[in-house]
PDB file of C-alpha atoms in Angstrom:
ATOM      1  CA  MET A 233      -8.268   4.304 -16.041  1.00  0.00           C
ATOM      2  CA  ALA A 234      -8.770   5.227 -12.248  1.00  0.00           C
ATOM      3  CA  SER A 235      -8.357   1.274 -11.046  1.00  0.00           C
ATOM      4  CA  ARG A 236      -4.245   1.749 -12.087  1.00  0.00           C
ATOM      5  CA  ARG A 237      -1.955   2.427 -10.065  1.00  0.00           C
ATOM      6  CA  ALA A 238       2.142   2.972  -9.925  1.00  0.00           C
ATOM      7  CA  LEU A 239       3.849   0.667  -8.027  1.00  0.00           C
ATOM      8  CA  HIS A 240       7.573   0.730  -7.656  1.00  0.00           C
ATOM      9  CA  PHE A 241      10.804   1.231 -10.081  1.00  0.00           C
ATOM     10  CA  VAL A 242      13.046  -1.223 -10.317  1.00  0.00           C
ATOM     11  CA  PHE A 243      16.506  -0.657  -9.988  1.00  0.00           C
ATOM     12  CA  LYS A 244      19.595  -3.174 -10.482  1.00  0.00           C
ATOM     13  CA  VAL A 245      22.788  -2.818  -7.755  1.00  0.00           C
ATOM     14  CA  GLY A 246      25.417  -4.136  -7.887  1.00  0.00           C
ATOM     15  CA  ASN A 247      26.807  -2.733  -4.211  1.00  0.00           C
ATOM     16  CA  ARG A 248      23.609  -4.545  -1.665  1.00  0.00           C
ATOM     17  CA  PHE A 249      25.760  -2.949   2.147  1.00  0.00           C
ATOM     18  CA  GLN A 250      26.406   0.269   0.107  1.00  0.00           C
ATOM     19  CA  THR A 251      22.591   0.701  -1.550  1.00  0.00           C
ATOM     20  CA  THR A 252      20.685  -0.648   2.148  1.00  0.00           C
ATOM     21  CA  HIS A 253      22.802   1.810   3.630  1.00  0.00           C
ATOM     22  CA  PHE A 254      21.618   4.815   1.345  1.00  0.00           C
ATOM     23  CA  PHE A 255      17.844   3.614   1.319  1.00  0.00           C
ATOM     24  CA  ARG A 256      17.451   3.252   4.819  1.00  0.00           C
ATOM     25  CA  ASP A 257      19.499   5.538   6.537  1.00  0.00           C
ATOM     26  CA  VAL A 258      20.253   8.750   4.197  1.00  0.00           C
ATOM     27  CA  LEU A 259      16.390   8.638   2.462  1.00  0.00           C
ATOM     28  CA  GLY A 260      15.112   7.185   5.425  1.00  0.00           C
ATOM     29  CA  MET A 261      13.274   4.453   3.517  1.00  0.00           C
ATOM     30  CA  LYS A 262      12.027   1.248   5.593  1.00  0.00           C
ATOM     31  CA  VAL A 263      12.569  -2.430   3.593  1.00  0.00           C
ATOM     32  CA  LEU A 264       8.826  -3.602   3.107  1.00  0.00           C
ATOM     33  CA  ARG A 265      10.142  -7.109   2.059  1.00  0.00           C
ATOM     34  CA  HIS A 266      13.273  -9.284   1.338  1.00  0.00           C
ATOM     35  CA  GLU A 267      12.668 -12.381  -1.729  1.00  0.00           C
ATOM     36  CA  GLU A 268      16.044 -14.191  -2.405  1.00  0.00           C
ATOM     37  CA  PHE A 269      15.498 -16.988  -5.558  1.00  0.00           C
ATOM     38  CA  GLU A 270      17.382 -19.594  -6.978  1.00  0.00           C
ATOM     39  CA  GLU A 271      16.964 -18.443 -10.777  1.00  0.00           C
ATOM     40  CA  GLY A 272      16.227 -15.841 -12.980  1.00  0.00           C
ATOM     41  CA  CYS A 273      12.914 -14.379 -13.445  1.00  0.00           C
ATOM     42  CA  LYS A 274      10.684 -15.754 -16.411  1.00  0.00           C
ATOM     43  CA  ALA A 275       9.442 -12.052 -16.843  1.00  0.00           C
ATOM     44  CA  ALA A 276      13.318 -10.241 -16.967  1.00  0.00           C
ATOM     45  CA  CYS A 277      12.876  -8.736 -13.507  1.00  0.00           C
ATOM     46  CA  ASN A 278      16.130  -8.937 -12.506  1.00  0.00           C
ATOM     47  CA  GLY A 279      17.239  -8.183 -15.734  1.00  0.00           C
ATOM     48  CA  PRO A 280      19.077 -11.153 -18.774  1.00  0.00           C
ATOM     49  CA  TYR A 281      20.514 -13.056 -15.959  1.00  0.00           C
ATOM     50  CA  ASP A 282      19.499 -16.406 -15.445  1.00  0.00           C
ATOM     51  CA  GLY A 283      22.093 -16.689 -11.718  1.00  0.00           C
ATOM     52  CA  LYS A 284      20.336 -16.413  -8.068  1.00  0.00           C
ATOM     53  CA  TRP A 285      18.993 -12.886  -7.875  1.00  0.00           C
ATOM     54  CA  SER A 286      17.589 -10.911  -4.890  1.00  0.00           C
ATOM     55  CA  LYS A 287      14.804  -8.732  -4.648  1.00  0.00           C
ATOM     56  CA  THR A 288      14.188  -5.914  -1.323  1.00  0.00           C
ATOM     57  CA  MET A 289      11.052  -3.538  -1.740  1.00  0.00           C
ATOM     58  CA  VAL A 290      12.069  -0.249   0.163  1.00  0.00           C
ATOM     59  CA  GLY A 291       9.958   2.880   0.771  1.00  0.00           C
ATOM     60  CA  PHE A 292       8.400   5.273   3.075  1.00  0.00           C
ATOM     61  CA  GLY A 293       5.221   3.316   3.630  1.00  0.00           C
ATOM     62  CA  THR A 294       2.982   0.130   2.607  1.00  0.00           C
ATOM     63  CA  GLU A 295       3.132  -1.166  -1.216  1.00  0.00           C
ATOM     64  CA  ASP A 296      -0.845  -0.347  -1.242  1.00  0.00           C
ATOM     65  CA  ASP A 297      -0.401   3.225  -1.115  1.00  0.00           C
ATOM     66  CA  HIS A 298       2.992   4.525  -1.874  1.00  0.00           C
ATOM     67  CA  PHE A 299       5.555   4.757  -4.545  1.00  0.00           C
ATOM     68  CA  VAL A 300       8.299   2.099  -3.956  1.00  0.00           C
ATOM     69  CA  ALA A 301      11.270   1.536  -5.000  1.00  0.00           C
ATOM     70  CA  GLU A 302      12.723  -2.490  -5.653  1.00  0.00           C
ATOM     71  CA  LEU A 303      16.677  -3.033  -4.940  1.00  0.00           C
ATOM     72  CA  THR A 304      16.778  -6.293  -7.618  1.00  0.00           C
ATOM     73  CA  TYR A 305      20.381  -7.847  -6.997  1.00  0.00           C
ATOM     74  CA  ASN A 306      21.940 -10.050  -8.873  1.00  0.00           C
ATOM     75  CA  TYR A 307      24.996 -12.074  -7.373  1.00  0.00           C
ATOM     76  CA  GLY A 308      28.159 -11.953  -9.407  1.00  0.00           C
ATOM     77  CA  ILE A 309      27.102  -9.109 -11.142  1.00  0.00           C
ATOM     78  CA  GLY A 310      29.122  -5.905  -9.537  1.00  0.00           C
ATOM     79  CA  ASP A 311      28.037  -2.855 -11.272  1.00  0.00           C
ATOM     80  CA  TYR A 312      26.016  -1.896 -14.403  1.00  0.00           C
ATOM     81  CA  LYS A 313      26.805   0.499 -16.615  1.00  0.00           C
ATOM     82  CA  LEU A 314      24.368   4.048 -17.076  1.00  0.00           C
ATOM     83  CA  GLY A 315      22.396   4.818 -20.092  1.00  0.00           C
ATOM     84  CA  ASN A 316      20.548   8.736 -20.050  1.00  0.00           C
ATOM     85  CA  ASP A 317      17.119   6.568 -19.808  1.00  0.00           C
ATOM     86  CA  PHE A 318      16.518   7.281 -15.997  1.00  0.00           C
ATOM     87  CA  LEU A 319      16.763  10.978 -15.232  1.00  0.00           C
ATOM     88  CA  GLY A 320      15.690  10.413 -11.160  1.00  0.00           C
ATOM     89  CA  ILE A 321      13.340  10.547  -8.401  1.00  0.00           C
ATOM     90  CA  THR A 322      11.872  13.896  -6.748  1.00  0.00           C
ATOM     91  CA  LEU A 323      11.080  13.340  -3.419  1.00  0.00           C
ATOM     92  CA  ALA A 324       9.698  15.569  -0.783  1.00  0.00           C
ATOM     93  CA  SER A 325      11.660  15.012   2.437  1.00  0.00           C
ATOM     94  CA  SER A 326      13.436  17.220   4.953  1.00  0.00           C
ATOM     95  CA  GLN A 327      14.446  14.672   6.980  1.00  0.00           C
ATOM     96  CA  ALA A 328      16.259  12.778   3.608  1.00  0.00           C
ATOM     97  CA  VAL A 329      18.355  16.133   3.593  1.00  0.00           C
ATOM     98  CA  ASN A 330      19.007  16.469   6.910  1.00  0.00           C
ATOM     99  CA  ASN A 331      20.344  12.616   7.097  1.00  0.00           C
ATOM    100  CA  ALA A 332      22.199  12.904   3.788  1.00  0.00           C
ATOM    101  CA  ARG A 333      24.113  16.111   5.490  1.00  0.00           C
ATOM    102  CA  LYS A 334      24.634  14.093   9.106  1.00  0.00           C
ATOM    103  CA  LEU A 335      25.678  10.976   7.954  1.00  0.00           C
ATOM    104  CA  GLN A 336      28.183  13.536   4.532  1.00  0.00           C
ATOM    105  CA  TRP A 337      26.396  12.273   1.790  1.00  0.00           C
ATOM    106  CA  PRO A 338      27.258  14.350  -1.118  1.00  0.00           C
ATOM    107  CA  LEU A 339      24.193  17.026  -1.860  1.00  0.00           C
ATOM    108  CA  SER A 340      24.196  19.417  -4.308  1.00  0.00           C
ATOM    109  CA  GLU A 341      21.273  22.191  -4.277  1.00  0.00           C
ATOM    110  CA  VAL A 342      20.122  22.455  -7.794  1.00  0.00           C
ATOM    111  CA  ALA A 343      17.358  24.643  -7.287  1.00  0.00           C
ATOM    112  CA  GLU A 344      15.984  26.648  -4.219  1.00  0.00           C
ATOM    113  CA  GLY A 345      15.260  23.666  -1.866  1.00  0.00           C
ATOM    114  CA  VAL A 346      15.755  21.483  -4.224  1.00  0.00           C
ATOM    115  CA  PHE A 347      18.834  18.982  -3.712  1.00  0.00           C
ATOM    116  CA  GLU A 348      20.495  16.649  -6.100  1.00  0.00           C
ATOM    117  CA  ILE A 349      21.886  13.652  -4.271  1.00  0.00           C
ATOM    118  CA  GLU A 350      23.600  10.461  -5.808  1.00  0.00           C
ATOM    119  CA  ALA A 351      22.590   6.564  -4.997  1.00  0.00           C
ATOM    120  CA  PRO A 352      25.545   4.023  -5.270  1.00  0.00           C
ATOM    121  CA  GLY A 353      25.332   3.168  -9.390  1.00  0.00           C
ATOM    122  CA  GLY A 354      24.482   7.146  -9.805  1.00  0.00           C
ATOM    123  CA  TYR A 355      21.108   6.821  -9.453  1.00  0.00           C
ATOM    124  CA  LYS A 356      20.274  10.641  -9.062  1.00  0.00           C
ATOM    125  CA  PHE A 357      17.315  11.529  -6.822  1.00  0.00           C
ATOM    126  CA  TYR A 358      16.345  14.431  -6.464  1.00  0.00           C
ATOM    127  CA  LEU A 359      15.097  15.858  -2.634  1.00  0.00           C
ATOM    128  CA  GLN A 360      12.793  18.879  -1.946  1.00  0.00           C
ATOM    129  CA  ASN A 361      13.402  19.966   1.202  1.00  0.00           C
ATOM    130  CA  HIS A 362      10.064  20.023   3.385  1.00  0.00           C
ATOM    131  CA  ILE A 363       6.888  17.506   4.019  1.00  0.00           C
ATOM    132  CA  LEU A 364       3.782  17.405   2.005  1.00  0.00           C
ATOM    133  CA  PRO A 365       0.417  16.634   3.514  1.00  0.00           C
ATOM    134  CA  GLN A 366       0.199  13.450   1.295  1.00  0.00           C
ATOM    135  CA  SER A 367       1.159  10.676   2.538  1.00  0.00           C
ATOM    136  CA  ASP A 368       3.120   9.480  -0.174  1.00  0.00           C
ATOM    137  CA  PRO A 369       7.052  11.789  -0.151  1.00  0.00           C
ATOM    138  CA  VAL A 370       7.667  10.235  -4.013  1.00  0.00           C
ATOM    139  CA  LEU A 371       6.568  12.869  -6.387  1.00  0.00           C
ATOM    140  CA  LYS A 372       7.911  11.741  -9.207  1.00  0.00           C
ATOM    141  CA  VAL A 373      10.132   9.673 -11.791  1.00  0.00           C
ATOM    142  CA  THR A 374      11.877  11.136 -14.767  1.00  0.00           C
ATOM    143  CA  LEU A 375      12.433   9.526 -17.954  1.00  0.00           C
ATOM    144  CA  ALA A 376      13.955  10.053 -21.264  1.00  0.00           C
ATOM    145  CA  VAL A 377      12.255  10.094 -24.337  1.00  0.00           C
ATOM    146  CA  SER A 378      13.056  11.648 -28.059  1.00  0.00           C
ATOM    147  CA  ASP A 379       9.978  12.633 -29.442  1.00  0.00           C
ATOM    148  CA  LEU A 380       7.997  13.664 -26.556  1.00  0.00           C
ATOM    149  CA  GLN A 381       4.510  13.660 -28.723  1.00  0.00           C
ATOM    150  CA  LYS A 382       5.214   9.783 -29.596  1.00  0.00           C
ATOM    151  CA  SER A 383       5.831   8.912 -26.175  1.00  0.00           C
ATOM    152  CA  LEU A 384       2.537  10.933 -25.031  1.00  0.00           C
ATOM    153  CA  ASN A 385       0.310   8.691 -27.643  1.00  0.00           C
ATOM    154  CA  TYR A 386       1.725   5.454 -25.764  1.00  0.00           C
ATOM    155  CA  TRP A 387       1.405   6.698 -22.367  1.00  0.00           C
ATOM    156  CA  SER A 388      -1.597   8.544 -22.149  1.00  0.00           C
ATOM    157  CA  ASN A 389      -3.685   7.595 -25.383  1.00  0.00           C
ATOM    158  CA  LEU A 390      -2.917   4.051 -24.729  1.00  0.00           C
ATOM    159  CA  LEU A 391      -1.801   3.072 -21.832  1.00  0.00           C
ATOM    160  CA  GLY A 392      -4.251   5.623 -20.287  1.00  0.00           C
ATOM    161  CA  MET A 393      -2.612   7.897 -18.320  1.00  0.00           C
ATOM    162  CA  LYS A 394      -3.967  11.631 -17.260  1.00  0.00           C
ATOM    163  CA  ILE A 395      -1.751  14.567 -18.575  1.00  0.00           C
ATOM    164  CA  TYR A 396      -1.472  16.934 -15.796  1.00  0.00           C
ATOM    165  CA  GLU A 397       1.235  19.161 -17.579  1.00  0.00           C
ATOM    166  CA  GLN A 398       2.688  19.954 -20.700  1.00  0.00           C
ATOM    167  CA  ASP A 399       5.211  22.192 -22.065  1.00  0.00           C
ATOM    168  CA  GLU A 400       6.359  22.155 -25.646  1.00  0.00           C
ATOM    169  CA  GLU A 401       8.772  24.630 -24.906  1.00  0.00           C
ATOM    170  CA  LYS A 402      10.573  22.772 -22.282  1.00  0.00           C
ATOM    171  CA  GLN A 403       9.967  18.993 -23.571  1.00  0.00           C
ATOM    172  CA  ARG A 404       8.105  17.794 -20.665  1.00  0.00           C
ATOM    173  CA  ALA A 405       4.780  16.458 -19.888  1.00  0.00           C
ATOM    174  CA  LEU A 406       3.731  14.969 -16.126  1.00  0.00           C
ATOM    175  CA  LEU A 407       1.440  12.123 -16.354  1.00  0.00           C
ATOM    176  CA  GLY A 408      -0.375  10.057 -14.144  1.00  0.00           C
ATOM    177  CA  TYR A 409      -3.472   7.371 -12.972  1.00  0.00           C
ATOM    178  CA  ALA A 410      -4.611   9.526 -10.183  1.00  0.00           C
ATOM    179  CA  GLU A 411      -4.500  12.965  -8.345  1.00  0.00           C
ATOM    180  CA  ASN A 412      -2.472  10.998  -5.110  1.00  0.00           C
ATOM    181  CA  GLN A 413      -0.245   8.805  -6.918  1.00  0.00           C
ATOM    182  CA  CYS A 414       3.502   9.306  -8.152  1.00  0.00           C
ATOM    183  CA  LYS A 415       3.666  10.900 -11.354  1.00  0.00           C
ATOM    184  CA  LEU A 416       5.269  10.360 -14.969  1.00  0.00           C
ATOM    185  CA  GLU A 417       7.487  12.845 -16.019  1.00  0.00           C
ATOM    186  CA  LEU A 418       8.537  12.375 -19.559  1.00  0.00           C
ATOM    187  CA  GLN A 419      11.958  14.696 -20.656  1.00  0.00           C
ATOM    188  CA  GLY A 420      12.204  14.898 -24.223  1.00  0.00           C
ATOM    189  CA  ILE A 421      16.585  14.681 -24.742  1.00  0.00           C
ATOM    190  CA  LYS A 422      18.298  15.542 -28.078  1.00  0.00           C
ATOM    191  CA  GLY A 423      19.852  12.193 -29.587  1.00  0.00           C
ATOM    192  CA  LEU A 424      18.455   8.200 -28.556  1.00  0.00           C
ATOM    193  CA  VAL A 425      17.599   7.166 -25.441  1.00  0.00           C
ATOM    194  CA  ASP A 426      20.246   4.731 -24.610  1.00  0.00           C
ATOM    195  CA  HIS A 427      19.265   1.807 -22.055  1.00  0.00           C
ATOM    196  CA  ALA A 428      22.745   0.669 -21.142  1.00  0.00           C
ATOM    197  CA  THR A 429      23.308  -2.347 -18.895  1.00  0.00           C
ATOM    198  CA  ALA A 430      21.302  -0.710 -15.466  1.00  0.00           C
ATOM    199  CA  PHE A 431      18.229   0.043 -16.892  1.00  0.00           C
ATOM    200  CA  GLY A 432      15.058  -0.201 -14.973  1.00  0.00           C
ATOM    201  CA  ARG A 433      11.540  -0.946 -15.072  1.00  0.00           C
ATOM    202  CA  ILE A 434       8.903   1.394 -14.306  1.00  0.00           C
ATOM    203  CA  ALA A 435       5.335  -1.254 -12.346  1.00  0.00           C
ATOM    204  CA  PHE A 436       2.065  -0.461 -12.613  1.00  0.00           C
ATOM    205  CA  SER A 437      -1.222  -2.456 -11.532  1.00  0.00           C
ATOM    206  CA  CYS A 438      -4.610  -2.728 -12.915  1.00  0.00           C
ATOM    207  CA  PRO A 439      -7.411  -5.528 -12.463  1.00  0.00           C
ATOM    208  CA  GLN A 440      -6.304  -8.754 -12.982  1.00  0.00           C
ATOM    209  CA  LYS A 441      -9.257  -8.807 -16.077  1.00  0.00           C
ATOM    210  CA  GLU A 442      -7.573  -5.936 -17.771  1.00  0.00           C
ATOM    211  CA  LEU A 443      -4.371  -7.604 -18.397  1.00  0.00           C
ATOM    212  CA  PRO A 444      -5.122 -10.095 -21.650  1.00  0.00           C
ATOM    213  CA  ASP A 445      -6.864  -7.040 -22.754  1.00  0.00           C
ATOM    214  CA  LEU A 446      -3.923  -4.870 -22.570  1.00  0.00           C
ATOM    215  CA  GLU A 447      -1.896  -7.390 -24.560  1.00  0.00           C
ATOM    216  CA  ASP A 448      -4.435  -7.723 -26.686  1.00  0.00           C
ATOM    217  CA  LEU A 449      -4.424  -3.656 -27.338  1.00  0.00           C
ATOM    218  CA  MET A 450      -0.716  -3.635 -27.919  1.00  0.00           C
ATOM    219  CA  ARG A 451      -0.956  -6.269 -30.603  1.00  0.00           C
ATOM    220  CA  ARG A 452      -3.138  -4.272 -32.503  1.00  0.00           C
ATOM    221  CA  GLU A 453      -1.740  -1.433 -31.942  1.00  0.00           C
ATOM    222  CA  ASN A 454       1.828  -2.637 -33.413  1.00  0.00           C
ATOM    223  CA  GLN A 455       3.782  -2.130 -29.879  1.00  0.00           C
ATOM    224  CA  LYS A 456       6.643  -4.007 -28.923  1.00  0.00           C
ATOM    225  CA  ILE A 457       5.354  -6.284 -25.512  1.00  0.00           C
ATOM    226  CA  LEU A 458       8.364  -7.734 -23.831  1.00  0.00           C
ATOM    227  CA  MET A 459       6.812 -10.894 -21.970  1.00  0.00           C
ATOM    228  CA  PRO A 460       3.055 -11.633 -22.480  1.00  0.00           C
ATOM    229  CA  LEU A 461       1.086 -12.597 -19.783  1.00  0.00           C
ATOM    230  CA  VAL A 462       2.604 -14.610 -17.651  1.00  0.00           C
ATOM    231  CA  SER A 463       2.656 -16.198 -14.204  1.00  0.00           C
ATOM    232  CA  LEU A 464       5.415 -15.141 -11.653  1.00  0.00           C
ATOM    233  CA  ASP A 465       6.132 -17.480  -9.019  1.00  0.00           C
ATOM    234  CA  THR A 466       7.972 -16.116  -4.927  1.00  0.00           C
ATOM    235  CA  PRO A 467       8.367 -18.603  -2.683  1.00  0.00           C
ATOM    236  CA  GLY A 468       5.941 -19.203   0.095  1.00  0.00           C
ATOM    237  CA  LYS A 469       3.323 -16.074  -1.290  1.00  0.00           C
ATOM    238  CA  ALA A 470       0.922 -15.063  -4.019  1.00  0.00           C
ATOM    239  CA  THR A 471       1.570 -15.921  -7.543  1.00  0.00           C
ATOM    240  CA  VAL A 472       0.933 -12.730  -9.349  1.00  0.00           C
ATOM    241  CA  GLN A 473       0.164 -12.743 -13.377  1.00  0.00           C
ATOM    242  CA  VAL A 474       1.800  -9.733 -15.519  1.00  0.00           C
ATOM    243  CA  VAL A 475       2.645  -8.529 -19.145  1.00  0.00           C
ATOM    244  CA  ILE A 476       6.005  -7.088 -19.882  1.00  0.00           C
ATOM    245  CA  LEU A 477       5.581  -3.945 -22.326  1.00  0.00           C
ATOM    246  CA  ALA A 478       8.096  -1.202 -23.894  1.00  0.00           C
ATOM    247  CA  ASP A 479       7.439   2.101 -24.737  1.00  0.00           C
ATOM    248  CA  PRO A 480       8.736   3.973 -27.651  1.00  0.00           C
ATOM    249  CA  ASP A 481      12.121   4.387 -26.114  1.00  0.00           C
ATOM    250  CA  GLY A 482      12.328   0.860 -24.861  1.00  0.00           C
ATOM    251  CA  HIS A 483      11.655   1.604 -21.447  1.00  0.00           C
ATOM    252  CA  GLU A 484      10.237  -1.802 -20.101  1.00  0.00           C
ATOM    253  CA  ILE A 485       6.348  -1.555 -18.296  1.00  0.00           C
ATOM    254  CA  CYS A 486       5.600  -3.934 -16.399  1.00  0.00           C
ATOM    255  CA  PHE A 487       1.499  -4.227 -15.412  1.00  0.00           C
ATOM    256  CA  VAL A 488       0.730  -6.509 -12.932  1.00  0.00           C
ATOM    257  CA  GLY A 489      -2.665  -7.714 -11.823  1.00  0.00           C
ATOM    258  CA  ASP A 490      -3.242  -6.035  -8.583  1.00  0.00           C
ATOM    259  CA  GLU A 491      -5.371  -8.362  -6.662  1.00  0.00           C
ATOM    260  CA  ALA A 492      -2.721 -11.398  -6.496  1.00  0.00           C
ATOM    261  CA  PHE A 493      -0.497  -8.164  -6.063  1.00  0.00           C
ATOM    262  CA  ARG A 494      -1.630  -6.460  -3.489  1.00  0.00           C
ATOM    263  CA  GLU A 495      -1.504  -9.928  -1.439  1.00  0.00           C
ATOM    264  CA  LEU A 496       1.985 -10.395  -2.156  1.00  0.00           C
ATOM    265  CA  SER A 497       3.362  -7.088  -1.411  1.00  0.00           C
ATOM    266  CA  LYS A 498       1.812  -7.202   2.341  1.00  0.00           C
ATOM    267  CA  ILE A 499       4.773  -5.944   4.276  1.00  0.00           C
ATOM    268  CA  ASP A 500       7.141  -8.945   5.668  1.00  0.00           C
ATOM    269  CA  PRO A 501       7.800  -8.115   9.169  1.00  0.00           C
ATOM    270  CA  GLU A 502      10.829 -10.236   8.927  1.00  0.00           C
ATOM    271  CA  GLY A 503      12.074  -8.000   6.257  1.00  0.00           C
ATOM    272  CA  ASN A 504      15.149  -5.972   7.385  1.00  0.00           C
ATOM    273  CA  LYS A 505      16.001  -9.212   9.119  1.00  0.00           C
ATOM    274  CA  LEU A 506      16.299 -11.207   5.933  1.00  0.00           C
ATOM    275  CA  LEU A 507      18.097  -8.642   4.308  1.00  0.00           C
ATOM    276  CA  ASP A 508      20.531  -8.040   6.763  1.00  0.00           C
ATOM    277  CA  ASP A 509      21.467 -12.060   6.850  1.00  0.00           C
ATOM    278  CA  ALA A 510      21.564 -12.297   2.976  1.00  0.00           C
ATOM    279  CA  MET A 511      24.573  -9.669   3.242  1.00  0.00           C
ATOM    280  CA  ALA A 512      25.877 -11.038   6.005  1.00  0.00           C
ATOM    281  CA  ALA A 513      25.876 -14.564   4.457  1.00  0.00           C
ATOM    282  CA  ASP A 514      27.166 -12.512   1.072  1.00  0.00           C
ATOM    283  CA  LYS A 515      30.605 -12.168   2.528  1.00  0.00           C
ATOM    284  CA  SER A 516      31.801 -12.454  -1.773  1.00  0.00           C
ATOM    285  CA  ASP A 517      29.195  -8.771  -2.426  1.00  0.00           C
ATOM    286  CA  GLU A 518      32.582  -6.750  -2.161  1.00  0.00           C
ATOM    287  CA  TRP A 519      34.741  -9.211  -3.860  1.00  0.00           C
ATOM    288  CA  PHE A 520      32.435 -10.045  -7.010  1.00  0.00           C
ATOM    289  CA  ALA A 521      32.801  -6.085  -7.682  1.00  0.00           C
ATOM    290  CA  LYS A 522      36.477  -6.073  -7.565  1.00  0.00           C
ATOM    291  CA  ARG A 523      36.377  -9.090  -9.339  1.00  0.00           C
ATOM    292  CA  ASN A 524      34.524  -7.540 -12.318  1.00  0.00           C
ATOM    293  CA  LYS A 525      36.484  -4.326 -12.332  1.00  0.00           C
ATOM    294  CA  VAL A 526      39.546  -5.875 -12.652  1.00  0.00           C
ATOM    295  CA  LYS A 527      37.831  -8.037 -15.469  1.00  0.00           C
ATOM    296  CA  ALA A 528      36.197  -5.117 -17.001  1.00  0.00           C
ATOM    297  CA  SER A 529      39.426  -3.379 -17.117  1.00  0.00           C
ATOM    298  CA  GLY A 530      41.556  -6.352 -18.296  1.00  0.00           C
TER     299      GLY A 530
END
C-alpha cells in the first residue's frame, strides 16, 4: 500500500475569523487554496448541509507531501457540538509554541515539552516544543475507538495500513501507510464513540484504478459505505473521484483518486486573498453565530 497517502483531516468551523487566526497566526500554517460552493457537496464533504459553504486548505507545505487541514465553513451554521471522537492532532513546532505565547493563546503543558492547545470550536492540538528534521511537522491524528482489535482489523487488514506501534495495556495503536507520512493513532475508550455534530473526516489518496476494488472489498466484508464511487467537481479545477467509508465506530474516511487530486490540490497563489475577501464580504459570520446561540438557548 505504499502508493496510498494520508492527505488531510476535515474540521467543521463555525467562526472563520477566529479559526483562520488560529491556523495562520498561532500554528503558522499557510492558506494553500480556498474554494466557495453554492450548494452542498454530493459526498457530504461539508456535512449534512445543503446550502452555501466554503473549503479552505491550510498546512505547512504543499498537499503533495504534507498532511493538512480542511476547514469547512457552512454559511449560517455558527457552531457545532463536540463529541468524544476526535482526540487531537500532534505536531512538532517550537514556532507554534512561541506564537501561542506571543499572542497569549492559552497553552497547557501536559507532558515535558508537549503543550495542549485548543482551536476555536474546541478541537485539541498537541504541540511538541521542538523541530523535527522531517519536512512535515504534523505527526499524527488521534481518533477514539470502542474496540481496538476490531478497529485494527479494519484499518490494517482491510485498508492495508501498517501497524507501527501497539500497546494493549494503554489500548492504543499507531498506524500509517509510510514512515514519512502523518500517522493515525487509535485510542481505546470506555463506552461508545459519540460524533455529535462536529464530526470530521480523514482523507487518503490511492491510485484511481483502486477505488472500485476498494468499494467492492468493503461490500464483500459487509462494511459501511457512506458514498459509493462518485465524481466531485470544483469550479475551474480538476474533477476527482471518491469513495466515502465509515469504520466500525463511524469515523468517516474519504479515499480519493490520487492522480486527479494532485491536480486539484495545487497551491493557489490567490488562496489567501480569496479567503480574506470571502470573510470581508460575509459580514454575517458573527451575526449568524449569535443568532444560532439564541435559537439554541431558546
